[in-house]
Short mmCIF file of C-alpha atoms and ligand atoms in Angstrom, two decimals:
data_model
loop_
_atom_site.label_atom_id
_atom_site.label_comp_id
_atom_site.label_asym_id
_atom_site.label_seq_id
_atom_site.Cartn_x
_atom_site.Cartn_y
_atom_site.Cartn_z
CA MET H 25 -55.97 -0.66 5.99
CA SER H 26 -52.93 -1.33 3.87
CA GLU H 27 -49.33 -0.85 4.95
CA ARG H 28 -48.65 0.84 1.61
CA THR H 29 -51.25 3.53 2.25
CA PHE H 30 -50.57 3.83 5.97
CA PRO H 31 -46.82 3.62 6.72
CA PHE H 32 -47.53 3.82 10.47
CA LEU H 33 -48.69 0.18 10.24
CA ARG H 34 -45.18 -1.03 9.37
CA LEU H 35 -43.11 1.78 10.84
CA ALA H 36 -43.05 2.17 14.63
CA ARG H 37 -42.70 5.52 16.34
CA ALA H 38 -39.00 6.11 16.94
CA LEU H 39 -36.94 8.82 18.58
CA PRO H 40 -33.43 9.68 17.40
CA ALA H 41 -30.63 7.55 18.82
CA GLU H 42 -30.16 7.98 22.57
CA ILE H 43 -26.74 7.91 24.25
CA SER H 44 -26.43 4.94 26.63
CA ILE H 45 -27.03 5.70 30.30
CA PRO H 46 -23.50 5.09 31.69
CA ILE H 47 -22.02 7.38 29.03
CA ARG H 48 -24.62 10.13 29.20
CA VAL H 49 -24.41 10.58 33.00
CA ALA H 50 -20.66 11.15 32.72
CA ASP H 51 -21.08 14.54 31.02
CA PHE H 52 -23.58 17.29 30.17
CA HIS H 53 -24.15 16.57 26.49
CA GLU H 54 -27.67 16.18 25.07
CA ILE H 55 -28.89 12.64 25.44
CA ASN H 56 -30.59 12.43 22.04
CA ALA H 57 -28.98 13.04 18.66
CA ASP H 58 -30.78 14.46 15.61
CA PHE H 59 -32.42 12.15 13.10
CA VAL H 60 -29.93 11.23 10.37
CA GLY H 61 -30.25 10.09 6.75
CA GLY H 62 -33.85 9.34 5.89
CA GLU H 63 -34.99 8.86 9.52
CA ALA H 64 -36.85 12.18 9.76
CA ALA H 65 -38.60 11.55 6.42
CA ASP H 66 -39.56 8.02 7.53
CA GLN H 67 -40.98 9.24 10.82
CA ALA H 68 -42.80 12.12 9.06
CA SER H 69 -44.38 9.60 6.69
CA ARG H 70 -46.24 8.09 9.68
CA CYS H 71 -48.53 11.16 9.73
CA ILE H 72 -51.93 10.17 8.33
CA ASP H 73 -52.96 13.80 7.67
CA CYS H 74 -56.13 12.97 9.54
CA GLY H 75 -58.00 16.09 8.48
CA ASN H 76 -58.46 17.24 12.09
CA PRO H 77 -55.04 18.64 12.92
CA TYR H 78 -55.28 17.98 16.67
CA CYS H 79 -51.49 18.31 16.83
CA SER H 80 -51.69 21.92 15.60
CA TRP H 81 -54.39 22.68 18.13
CA GLY H 82 -52.27 21.11 20.89
CA CYS H 83 -49.31 23.31 19.95
CA PRO H 84 -49.58 26.72 21.66
CA LEU H 85 -48.08 28.27 18.52
CA GLY H 86 -50.58 26.59 16.20
CA ASN H 87 -47.69 25.14 14.19
CA ARG H 88 -48.77 23.84 10.77
CA ILE H 89 -47.50 20.39 11.64
CA PRO H 90 -49.18 18.12 9.02
CA GLN H 91 -48.11 20.54 6.28
CA TRP H 92 -44.44 20.57 7.31
CA LEU H 93 -44.40 16.83 7.95
CA LYS H 94 -45.44 16.40 4.31
CA LEU H 95 -42.49 18.57 3.19
CA VAL H 96 -40.10 16.57 5.38
CA LYS H 97 -41.47 13.35 3.90
CA GLU H 98 -40.61 14.76 0.45
CA ASP H 99 -37.12 15.65 1.75
CA ARG H 100 -37.78 19.38 1.20
CA ILE H 101 -35.81 20.35 4.30
CA GLU H 102 -35.38 24.09 3.60
CA ASP H 103 -39.07 24.48 2.64
CA ALA H 104 -40.07 22.69 5.84
CA ALA H 105 -37.80 25.00 7.87
CA THR H 106 -39.39 28.05 6.24
CA LEU H 107 -42.88 26.80 7.09
CA MET H 108 -41.83 25.96 10.66
CA HIS H 109 -40.51 29.52 11.11
CA GLU H 110 -43.78 31.04 9.95
CA THR H 111 -45.30 30.25 13.32
CA ASN H 112 -42.29 29.42 15.50
CA PRO H 113 -39.20 31.66 15.65
CA LEU H 114 -37.29 29.02 17.69
CA PRO H 115 -38.26 25.56 16.35
CA GLU H 116 -34.96 23.80 17.16
CA ILE H 117 -35.35 24.89 20.78
CA CYS H 118 -39.04 24.02 21.21
CA GLY H 119 -38.39 20.68 19.49
CA ARG H 120 -35.92 19.92 22.28
CA VAL H 121 -37.59 21.27 25.42
CA CYS H 122 -41.37 21.25 24.88
CA PRO H 123 -43.24 18.66 26.94
CA GLN H 124 -44.63 17.17 23.70
CA ASP H 125 -46.48 14.45 25.62
CA ARG H 126 -48.73 17.17 27.05
CA LEU H 127 -48.94 19.27 23.86
CA CYS H 128 -48.71 18.36 20.16
CA GLU H 129 -47.87 14.66 20.46
CA GLY H 130 -50.24 14.03 23.37
CA ILE H 131 -53.25 14.50 21.10
CA CYS H 132 -51.88 13.07 17.84
CA THR H 133 -54.51 10.75 16.36
CA LEU H 134 -52.00 7.87 16.37
CA GLU H 135 -50.97 8.35 20.01
CA GLU H 136 -53.30 5.88 21.68
CA ASP H 137 -52.90 2.80 19.50
CA PHE H 138 -49.75 3.28 17.45
CA GLY H 139 -47.62 5.93 19.14
CA ALA H 140 -47.66 9.62 18.17
CA VAL H 141 -45.64 11.00 15.29
CA THR H 142 -42.32 12.22 16.76
CA ILE H 143 -43.14 15.87 16.03
CA GLY H 144 -40.63 17.50 18.39
CA ALA H 145 -37.67 15.43 17.22
CA ILE H 146 -38.50 16.13 13.57
CA GLU H 147 -38.87 19.86 14.26
CA ARG H 148 -35.43 20.10 15.88
CA SER H 149 -33.65 17.82 13.41
CA VAL H 150 -34.99 19.62 10.35
CA THR H 151 -34.16 23.10 11.70
CA ASP H 152 -30.64 22.04 12.76
CA GLU H 153 -30.04 20.54 9.33
CA ALA H 154 -31.46 23.52 7.43
CA ILE H 155 -29.31 25.99 9.38
CA LYS H 156 -26.27 23.76 8.85
CA ARG H 157 -26.95 23.88 5.09
CA GLY H 158 -26.97 27.70 5.20
CA TRP H 159 -30.74 28.23 5.19
CA ARG H 160 -31.84 31.43 6.98
CA PRO H 161 -35.28 32.86 7.92
CA PRO H 162 -36.81 34.98 5.15
CA GLU H 163 -35.36 38.50 5.08
CA ALA H 164 -37.41 41.67 5.51
CA THR H 165 -38.67 42.92 2.16
CA ALA H 166 -38.17 46.55 3.27
CA THR H 167 -36.52 48.28 6.21
CA THR H 168 -38.23 50.94 8.31
CA ASP H 169 -36.88 53.71 10.56
CA LYS H 170 -38.56 52.11 13.61
CA ARG H 171 -36.55 50.88 16.61
CA VAL H 172 -37.76 48.64 19.43
CA ALA H 173 -35.95 47.88 22.69
CA ILE H 174 -36.40 44.41 24.17
CA ILE H 175 -35.51 43.78 27.81
CA GLY H 176 -34.60 40.12 28.27
CA ALA H 177 -32.94 37.71 25.82
CA GLY H 178 -34.97 34.66 26.90
CA PRO H 179 -37.34 32.89 24.49
CA ALA H 180 -39.96 35.66 24.68
CA GLY H 181 -37.41 38.36 23.83
CA LEU H 182 -35.75 36.32 21.07
CA SER H 183 -39.07 35.46 19.49
CA ALA H 184 -40.12 39.12 19.38
CA ALA H 185 -36.70 40.11 17.98
CA ASP H 186 -37.10 37.65 15.09
CA ARG H 187 -40.56 38.93 14.17
CA LEU H 188 -39.52 42.59 14.36
CA ALA H 189 -36.36 42.00 12.30
CA ARG H 190 -38.38 40.17 9.66
CA ALA H 191 -40.62 43.23 9.42
CA GLY H 192 -37.64 45.55 8.88
CA VAL H 193 -37.70 47.00 12.41
CA GLN H 194 -34.43 47.43 14.33
CA ALA H 195 -34.58 45.22 17.45
CA ASP H 196 -32.10 45.97 20.27
CA VAL H 197 -32.09 43.26 22.94
CA PHE H 198 -30.71 44.04 26.42
CA ASP H 199 -29.87 41.33 28.95
CA ARG H 200 -28.10 41.45 32.29
CA HIS H 201 -26.42 38.08 31.67
CA GLU H 202 -23.18 37.68 29.71
CA GLU H 203 -24.88 35.49 27.08
CA ILE H 204 -28.33 35.41 25.49
CA GLY H 205 -31.00 32.74 26.12
CA GLY H 206 -32.43 33.60 29.56
CA LEU H 207 -33.39 30.30 31.17
CA LEU H 208 -32.46 28.50 27.94
CA THR H 209 -28.84 29.23 28.89
CA PHE H 210 -28.96 29.96 32.63
CA GLY H 211 -31.48 27.37 33.82
CA ILE H 212 -32.17 24.49 31.44
CA PRO H 213 -29.08 22.23 31.56
CA ALA H 214 -27.08 21.29 28.48
CA PHE H 215 -28.24 17.64 28.60
CA LYS H 216 -31.66 18.99 27.50
CA LEU H 217 -30.41 21.85 25.34
CA GLU H 218 -26.75 22.24 24.34
CA LYS H 219 -25.58 25.83 24.64
CA ASP H 220 -24.16 25.74 21.09
CA ILE H 221 -27.74 25.56 19.83
CA VAL H 222 -28.55 28.88 21.53
CA ARG H 223 -25.29 30.40 20.24
CA THR H 224 -26.16 29.30 16.71
CA ARG H 225 -29.56 30.98 17.03
CA ARG H 226 -27.78 34.11 18.24
CA ARG H 227 -25.74 34.18 15.02
CA VAL H 228 -28.91 33.66 12.94
CA LEU H 229 -30.62 36.58 14.71
CA GLU H 230 -27.53 38.79 14.35
CA ASP H 231 -27.48 38.00 10.61
CA GLN H 232 -31.10 39.20 10.57
CA GLY H 233 -29.92 42.52 12.03
CA VAL H 234 -30.82 42.01 15.72
CA LYS H 235 -28.38 43.76 18.10
CA PHE H 236 -27.62 42.22 21.49
CA HIS H 237 -26.43 44.28 24.45
CA VAL H 238 -25.46 41.61 26.99
CA GLY H 239 -24.18 42.33 30.48
CA THR H 240 -26.57 45.31 30.58
CA GLU H 241 -29.18 45.47 33.31
CA ILE H 242 -32.02 47.90 32.65
CA GLY H 243 -32.72 49.89 35.79
CA ARG H 244 -29.06 49.65 36.84
CA ASP H 245 -26.77 50.15 33.82
CA VAL H 246 -29.32 51.90 31.62
CA ALA H 247 -32.41 53.74 32.90
CA PHE H 248 -35.77 52.38 31.77
CA GLU H 249 -36.88 55.94 30.90
CA LYS H 250 -34.03 56.16 28.40
CA LEU H 251 -35.43 53.17 26.49
CA VAL H 252 -38.93 54.66 26.58
CA ASP H 253 -37.56 57.98 25.27
CA ASP H 254 -35.13 56.61 22.66
CA TYR H 255 -37.20 53.81 21.13
CA ASP H 256 -40.56 53.61 19.37
CA ALA H 257 -41.68 50.78 21.68
CA VAL H 258 -40.30 48.62 24.50
CA PHE H 259 -40.99 44.90 25.02
CA MET H 260 -40.41 43.65 28.58
CA ALA H 261 -39.52 39.95 28.58
CA THR H 262 -37.88 39.82 31.98
CA GLY H 263 -39.01 36.38 33.23
CA ALA H 264 -40.05 35.14 36.70
CA TYR H 265 -37.27 34.86 39.25
CA THR H 266 -38.73 35.05 42.76
CA ALA H 267 -38.10 31.58 44.22
CA VAL H 268 -41.08 30.28 46.21
CA ASP H 269 -39.94 30.07 49.84
CA ALA H 270 -41.44 27.11 51.73
CA ARG H 271 -39.94 28.52 54.98
CA LEU H 272 -38.86 25.09 56.18
CA PRO H 273 -37.38 25.03 59.67
CA GLY H 274 -33.62 24.45 59.32
CA GLN H 275 -33.32 25.67 55.73
CA GLN H 276 -30.47 28.01 56.77
CA ARG H 277 -28.17 25.04 57.57
CA ALA H 278 -25.00 24.66 55.53
CA GLY H 279 -25.57 22.22 52.68
CA VAL H 280 -29.00 23.63 51.76
CA VAL H 281 -28.94 25.26 48.33
CA VAL H 282 -31.54 26.95 46.14
CA ALA H 283 -32.25 25.38 42.74
CA LEU H 284 -31.67 28.19 40.25
CA PRO H 285 -28.37 29.55 41.64
CA PHE H 286 -27.20 25.90 41.71
CA LEU H 287 -28.15 25.38 38.03
CA ILE H 288 -26.71 28.76 36.98
CA ALA H 289 -23.41 28.05 38.76
CA ASN H 290 -23.24 24.70 36.98
CA ALA H 291 -24.09 26.27 33.60
CA ARG H 292 -21.33 28.83 34.06
CA GLN H 293 -18.84 26.11 35.09
CA GLN H 294 -19.74 24.25 31.88
CA MET H 295 -19.39 27.40 29.76
CA GLY H 296 -16.18 28.50 31.47
CA THR H 297 -17.68 31.84 32.62
CA ALA H 298 -18.06 31.09 36.36
CA THR H 299 -17.08 33.81 38.80
CA ALA H 300 -16.45 33.65 42.56
CA ALA H 301 -20.19 34.26 43.06
CA ASP H 302 -21.09 31.00 41.27
CA VAL H 303 -20.68 28.59 44.16
CA LEU H 304 -21.24 24.94 43.27
CA PRO H 305 -21.19 22.50 46.19
CA ASP H 306 -19.02 19.40 45.82
CA LEU H 307 -21.55 16.58 45.30
CA GLY H 308 -18.98 13.80 44.81
CA GLY H 309 -20.14 10.73 46.79
CA LYS H 310 -22.85 12.75 48.58
CA ARG H 311 -26.49 11.99 49.33
CA VAL H 312 -28.57 14.67 47.63
CA VAL H 313 -32.25 15.29 48.31
CA VAL H 314 -34.16 17.58 45.93
CA LEU H 315 -37.45 19.01 47.19
CA GLY H 316 -40.06 19.72 44.47
CA GLY H 317 -41.57 18.05 41.39
CA GLY H 318 -41.35 20.51 38.49
CA ASP H 319 -38.99 20.81 35.53
CA THR H 320 -36.47 22.66 37.68
CA ALA H 321 -36.43 19.84 40.23
CA MET H 322 -35.90 17.30 37.42
CA ASP H 323 -32.99 19.37 36.13
CA CYS H 324 -31.50 19.48 39.65
CA VAL H 325 -31.71 15.72 40.20
CA ARG H 326 -30.15 14.95 36.82
CA THR H 327 -27.44 17.58 37.30
CA SER H 328 -26.64 16.07 40.73
CA VAL H 329 -26.21 12.64 39.13
CA ARG H 330 -23.73 14.15 36.65
CA LEU H 331 -21.85 15.93 39.44
CA GLY H 332 -21.10 12.56 41.02
CA ALA H 333 -23.70 12.32 43.82
CA GLU H 334 -23.84 8.82 45.31
CA ARG H 335 -27.61 8.81 45.84
CA VAL H 336 -30.17 11.31 44.55
CA THR H 337 -33.72 11.40 45.91
CA CYS H 338 -36.58 13.58 44.71
CA VAL H 339 -39.26 14.32 47.32
CA TYR H 340 -42.63 15.47 46.02
CA ARG H 341 -45.83 15.89 48.01
CA ARG H 342 -48.26 14.68 45.33
CA ASP H 343 -48.22 11.47 43.27
CA GLU H 344 -46.48 10.86 39.95
CA ALA H 345 -49.61 11.52 37.89
CA ASN H 346 -49.90 14.98 39.46
CA MET H 347 -46.29 16.03 38.97
CA PRO H 348 -45.90 19.29 37.07
CA GLY H 349 -42.61 18.13 35.49
CA SER H 350 -42.56 16.68 31.98
CA ARG H 351 -43.11 12.90 31.79
CA LYS H 352 -40.07 12.41 29.57
CA GLU H 353 -37.87 14.10 32.19
CA VAL H 354 -39.18 11.87 34.98
CA LYS H 355 -38.43 8.84 32.80
CA ASN H 356 -34.93 10.12 32.02
CA ALA H 357 -34.24 10.84 35.71
CA ARG H 358 -35.41 7.40 36.74
CA GLU H 359 -33.22 5.75 34.08
CA GLU H 360 -30.27 7.70 35.48
CA GLY H 361 -30.82 6.25 38.94
CA VAL H 362 -32.87 8.96 40.68
CA ILE H 363 -35.13 7.69 43.48
CA PHE H 364 -38.61 9.25 43.71
CA ARG H 365 -40.44 9.66 47.01
CA PHE H 366 -43.97 10.63 45.98
CA LEU H 367 -46.71 11.59 48.45
CA ALA H 368 -44.07 12.92 50.85
CA GLN H 369 -44.19 16.39 52.37
CA PRO H 370 -40.95 17.93 53.69
CA LEU H 371 -41.45 19.20 57.25
CA ALA H 372 -37.97 20.35 58.26
CA ILE H 373 -34.31 20.20 57.39
CA VAL H 374 -32.49 18.58 60.27
CA GLY H 375 -28.87 18.48 61.47
CA GLY H 376 -26.43 20.72 63.35
CA ASP H 377 -24.66 23.59 61.62
CA VAL H 378 -24.59 21.32 58.59
CA VAL H 379 -27.61 19.47 57.21
CA ASP H 380 -27.85 15.74 57.82
CA GLY H 381 -31.37 14.94 56.69
CA VAL H 382 -34.87 15.97 55.67
CA GLU H 383 -37.82 15.18 57.90
CA ILE H 384 -40.81 14.21 55.79
CA ALA H 385 -44.37 13.04 56.42
CA GLU H 386 -46.48 10.86 54.15
CA THR H 387 -49.41 12.55 52.41
CA ARG H 388 -52.66 11.43 50.81
CA LEU H 389 -54.55 13.25 48.06
CA VAL H 390 -58.06 14.38 48.94
CA GLN H 391 -60.47 15.41 46.18
CA ASP H 392 -62.86 18.00 47.68
CA GLY H 393 -64.32 19.53 44.53
CA ASP H 394 -63.54 19.87 40.83
CA GLY H 395 -60.14 21.49 41.37
CA ARG H 396 -56.72 19.93 41.93
CA ALA H 397 -56.66 17.35 44.76
CA ARG H 398 -55.50 18.67 48.15
CA CYS H 399 -52.58 17.11 50.02
CA GLU H 400 -53.31 15.91 53.54
CA ILE H 401 -50.58 14.78 55.93
CA VAL H 402 -50.95 11.20 57.23
CA GLU H 403 -50.72 11.27 61.03
CA SER H 404 -47.67 9.74 62.76
CA SER H 405 -45.96 9.07 59.43
CA SER H 406 -42.90 11.26 59.83
CA GLN H 407 -39.43 9.90 59.09
CA THR H 408 -36.03 11.30 58.14
CA ILE H 409 -34.26 10.86 54.81
CA PRO H 410 -30.47 11.18 55.32
CA ALA H 411 -28.94 13.95 53.22
CA ASP H 412 -25.61 15.77 52.85
CA ILE H 413 -27.00 18.32 50.38
CA VAL H 414 -30.62 19.52 50.06
CA ILE H 415 -31.76 21.45 46.99
CA LEU H 416 -34.90 23.59 47.35
CA SER H 417 -36.97 23.68 44.16
CA PHE H 418 -40.46 24.93 44.93
CA GLY H 419 -41.00 27.01 41.77
CA PHE H 420 -40.91 30.68 40.88
CA LEU H 421 -43.16 33.70 40.97
CA ALA H 422 -43.02 36.66 38.63
CA SER H 423 -40.60 39.33 39.77
CA PRO H 424 -41.68 42.72 38.39
CA PRO H 425 -38.89 45.32 38.52
CA ASP H 426 -39.62 47.86 41.26
CA TRP H 427 -39.55 50.75 38.76
CA CYS H 428 -42.55 49.38 36.82
CA ALA H 429 -45.25 51.13 38.81
CA ARG H 430 -43.71 54.57 38.13
CA PHE H 431 -44.55 54.07 34.46
CA GLY H 432 -48.10 52.81 34.95
CA ILE H 433 -47.01 49.19 34.39
CA GLU H 434 -48.93 47.46 37.15
CA PRO H 435 -48.42 43.92 38.46
CA ASP H 436 -51.31 41.82 39.81
CA ASP H 437 -51.31 40.33 43.33
CA ASN H 438 -48.96 37.53 42.19
CA GLY H 439 -46.46 39.93 40.66
CA ARG H 440 -47.50 39.21 37.05
CA LEU H 441 -47.57 42.26 34.78
CA ARG H 442 -51.06 43.20 33.66
CA VAL H 443 -51.44 43.35 29.88
CA GLY H 444 -54.17 43.59 27.28
CA GLY H 445 -57.84 44.14 28.13
CA ASP H 446 -60.63 45.99 26.37
CA THR H 447 -58.80 49.24 25.74
CA ARG H 448 -55.31 47.98 24.94
CA LEU H 449 -53.61 45.94 22.25
CA PRO H 450 -52.81 42.31 23.18
CA LEU H 451 -49.81 42.28 25.57
CA GLN H 452 -49.77 46.08 25.90
CA THR H 453 -49.18 47.28 29.46
CA GLY H 454 -50.63 50.36 31.17
CA HIS H 455 -47.93 52.41 29.40
CA PRO H 456 -48.89 52.81 25.73
CA LYS H 457 -45.33 52.33 24.44
CA VAL H 458 -44.56 49.31 26.63
CA PHE H 459 -45.52 45.68 25.98
CA ALA H 460 -44.78 42.61 28.11
CA GLY H 461 -44.90 38.83 27.77
CA GLY H 462 -43.49 35.46 28.76
CA ASP H 463 -43.05 34.41 32.38
CA ASN H 464 -43.34 37.99 33.69
CA VAL H 465 -46.96 38.01 32.52
CA ARG H 466 -47.90 34.33 32.95
CA GLY H 467 -45.82 33.36 35.99
CA ALA H 468 -43.36 30.45 35.59
CA ASP H 469 -44.57 28.59 32.50
CA LEU H 470 -43.13 27.01 29.34
CA VAL H 471 -40.66 28.03 26.65
CA VAL H 472 -43.23 27.57 23.89
CA ARG H 473 -45.69 29.96 25.57
CA ALA H 474 -42.94 32.56 26.02
CA VAL H 475 -42.21 32.19 22.28
CA LEU H 476 -45.91 32.70 21.59
CA ASP H 477 -45.98 35.89 23.67
CA GLY H 478 -42.89 37.24 21.92
CA ARG H 479 -44.50 36.61 18.55
CA GLU H 480 -47.81 38.18 19.57
CA ALA H 481 -46.18 41.18 21.30
CA ALA H 482 -44.27 41.88 18.09
CA ARG H 483 -47.56 41.70 16.18
CA SER H 484 -49.11 44.29 18.53
CA ILE H 485 -46.04 46.53 18.32
CA LEU H 486 -46.03 46.38 14.51
CA SER H 487 -49.71 47.26 14.43
CA GLN H 488 -49.14 50.21 16.81
CA LEU H 489 -46.23 51.42 14.63
CA ASN H 490 -48.23 50.93 11.43
CA VAL H 491 -45.61 48.57 10.01
CA VAL H 492 -46.97 45.98 7.60
CA ALA H 493 -45.25 42.64 8.29
P1 LIG D 11 -36.48 34.04 30.75
O1 LIG D 11 -36.09 32.85 29.97
O2 LIG D 11 -36.42 33.96 32.22
O3 LIG D 11 -35.63 35.28 30.25
C1 LIG D 11 -35.72 36.52 30.89
C2 LIG D 11 -34.42 37.27 30.67
O4 LIG D 11 -34.59 38.62 31.10
C3 LIG D 11 -33.25 36.72 31.48
O5 LIG D 11 -32.15 36.46 30.65
C4 LIG D 11 -32.92 37.84 32.46
O6 LIG D 11 -31.53 37.92 32.72
C5 LIG D 11 -33.39 39.06 31.70
N1 LIG D 11 -33.69 40.22 32.54
C6 LIG D 11 -34.58 40.29 33.57
N2 LIG D 11 -34.60 41.55 34.07
C7 LIG D 11 -33.72 42.27 33.34
C8 LIG D 11 -33.30 43.64 33.38
N3 LIG D 11 -33.81 44.51 34.26
N4 LIG D 11 -32.37 44.04 32.48
C9 LIG D 11 -31.83 43.17 31.58
N5 LIG D 11 -32.19 41.88 31.50
C10 LIG D 11 -33.13 41.43 32.36
N6 LIG D 11 -39.87 25.16 29.94
C11 LIG D 11 -40.06 24.24 28.98
O7 LIG D 11 -40.88 24.45 28.08
N7 LIG D 11 -39.34 23.07 28.98
C12 LIG D 11 -38.41 22.80 29.92
O8 LIG D 11 -37.78 21.73 29.87
C13 LIG D 11 -38.16 23.76 30.92
N8 LIG D 11 -37.21 23.55 31.85
C14 LIG D 11 -36.96 24.53 32.77
C15 LIG D 11 -35.93 24.33 33.68
C16 LIG D 11 -35.65 25.31 34.61
C17 LIG D 11 -34.52 25.10 35.55
C18 LIG D 11 -36.44 26.49 34.69
C19 LIG D 11 -36.17 27.52 35.74
C20 LIG D 11 -37.47 26.69 33.79
C21 LIG D 11 -37.73 25.72 32.81
N9 LIG D 11 -38.72 25.90 31.86
C22 LIG D 11 -38.93 24.96 30.90
C23 LIG D 11 -39.50 27.15 31.82
C24 LIG D 11 -38.94 28.12 30.75
O9 LIG D 11 -37.54 28.14 30.80
C25 LIG D 11 -39.50 29.53 30.93
O10 LIG D 11 -40.91 29.45 30.91
C26 LIG D 11 -39.04 30.47 29.80
O11 LIG D 11 -37.64 30.52 29.73
C27 LIG D 11 -39.60 31.88 30.02
O12 LIG D 11 -39.10 32.71 29.02
P2 LIG D 11 -38.98 34.29 29.23
O13 LIG D 11 -38.37 34.80 27.98
O14 LIG D 11 -40.29 34.83 29.66
O15 LIG D 11 -38.01 34.51 30.46
FE1 LIG D 12 -44.89 20.48 19.59
FE2 LIG D 12 -43.66 22.42 20.95
FE3 LIG D 12 -43.12 22.06 18.36
FE4 LIG D 12 -45.51 23.04 19.11
S1 LIG D 12 -43.53 24.03 19.36
S2 LIG D 12 -45.11 21.43 17.54
S3 LIG D 12 -45.84 21.93 21.04
S4 LIG D 12 -42.70 20.61 20.01
#
């Protein structure tokens, strides 16, 4: 193998420059920059175009990764952006927040011996640069008289809006929040995804003709039946917002907070839109314990560090290998000083009126069958971790609006909307004009899969409306 033919032999995998730890924990800016100069082209040149595009198979969107890496290598930034947008309406966002180690990069042919191609970082850098240069997604070749209402401006809703606009269909997006993005804005903190990136995408979508109606809750400000009557189709992309309640004794004590309201209050403080309802506890010099091991828990521990907590501990009942959170986020949290207590089950929140600790017991993992290992509490292992603030982060369940059933849009036993099946189009609900996708269909999942659902729901809607994309 020659270094001339295979650049990966002389060129190591590299991520864009990372802000040093003491500086990055002092604010909420993203911790990685974009690639600059020829860095993206150099990293793209590490792709060996192996003939079996495992990376594309590992990407839920089936992105044509080797093909756009080749364009980046040739410095054809706008062409690469066009190809990226063929499969992914939000590449700069997925490039930032996807757990690449479990998706595209995890199965790159180079991963095991040489380090995967930095696919996510290239995807975000190229899209940022192309948009900065004035590049825009291809325009619709013809407009139609069709109109589609989208409920929810999260990644599923935005993805559908892009596809519909590109097919010449008017997309009207309604969201109860004051800004678009769903959990991209009111969940994922700015150190993973700066809010300017979402605002830039909003401008791109508006240039494509998408209309946003923010601060509008369907079912409260506008009746759902009005959308069904006024539009040719409706896409429900309403997310999953029912926090899992572990019913821990003592969880009503002052100082115990729930993860998402905590992150939303912080996001609004950062954006300058906080209201009296956005209560953010003072974490300065406090001992914070976060219960849970998913992406939300990782965002809470890292937010707590930035809000000045003296000591931040994450308690998770399984081991590190079985954590649902992204590996890169665990690494980042650890670098920022977060302490992890794995194999520890919270039993109760202790204290008086105000919390002063979390009682935990040690656990062991027991493998009974083929499924996920079960957690078993180790006898006489309980102890108390001192805490001034406890953040509950046990995940989310789908939260179907209560008016759904009146329209034949049925949830399953876990609250997820039922879609598709033998007699319906993909992502079509029990109401022929109504489609659904993202977390409200899957349960709490990933941005990239919400983007996939938005794209595929738009495809179904276009086919129902006989619009050729
Ligand atoms: P959402 O993003 O939840 O958007 C739904 C939107 O619908 C919301 O804006 C809501 O206000 C609106 N809405 C709901 N009902 C109505 C109504 N009746 N009227 C008007 N508007 C309504 N995934 C990753 O891939 N990487 C990560 O790093 C990551 N980190 C995460 C961190 C946190 C804290 C959380 C909570 C989740 C994270 N996820 C991450 C998961 C990811 O954010 C979600 O899977 C994704 O946002 C789901 O997209 P969605 O469009 O289905 O729903
Ligand atoms: Fe990888 Fe996500 Fe981009 Fe797909 S969308 S190529 S999984 S970073």
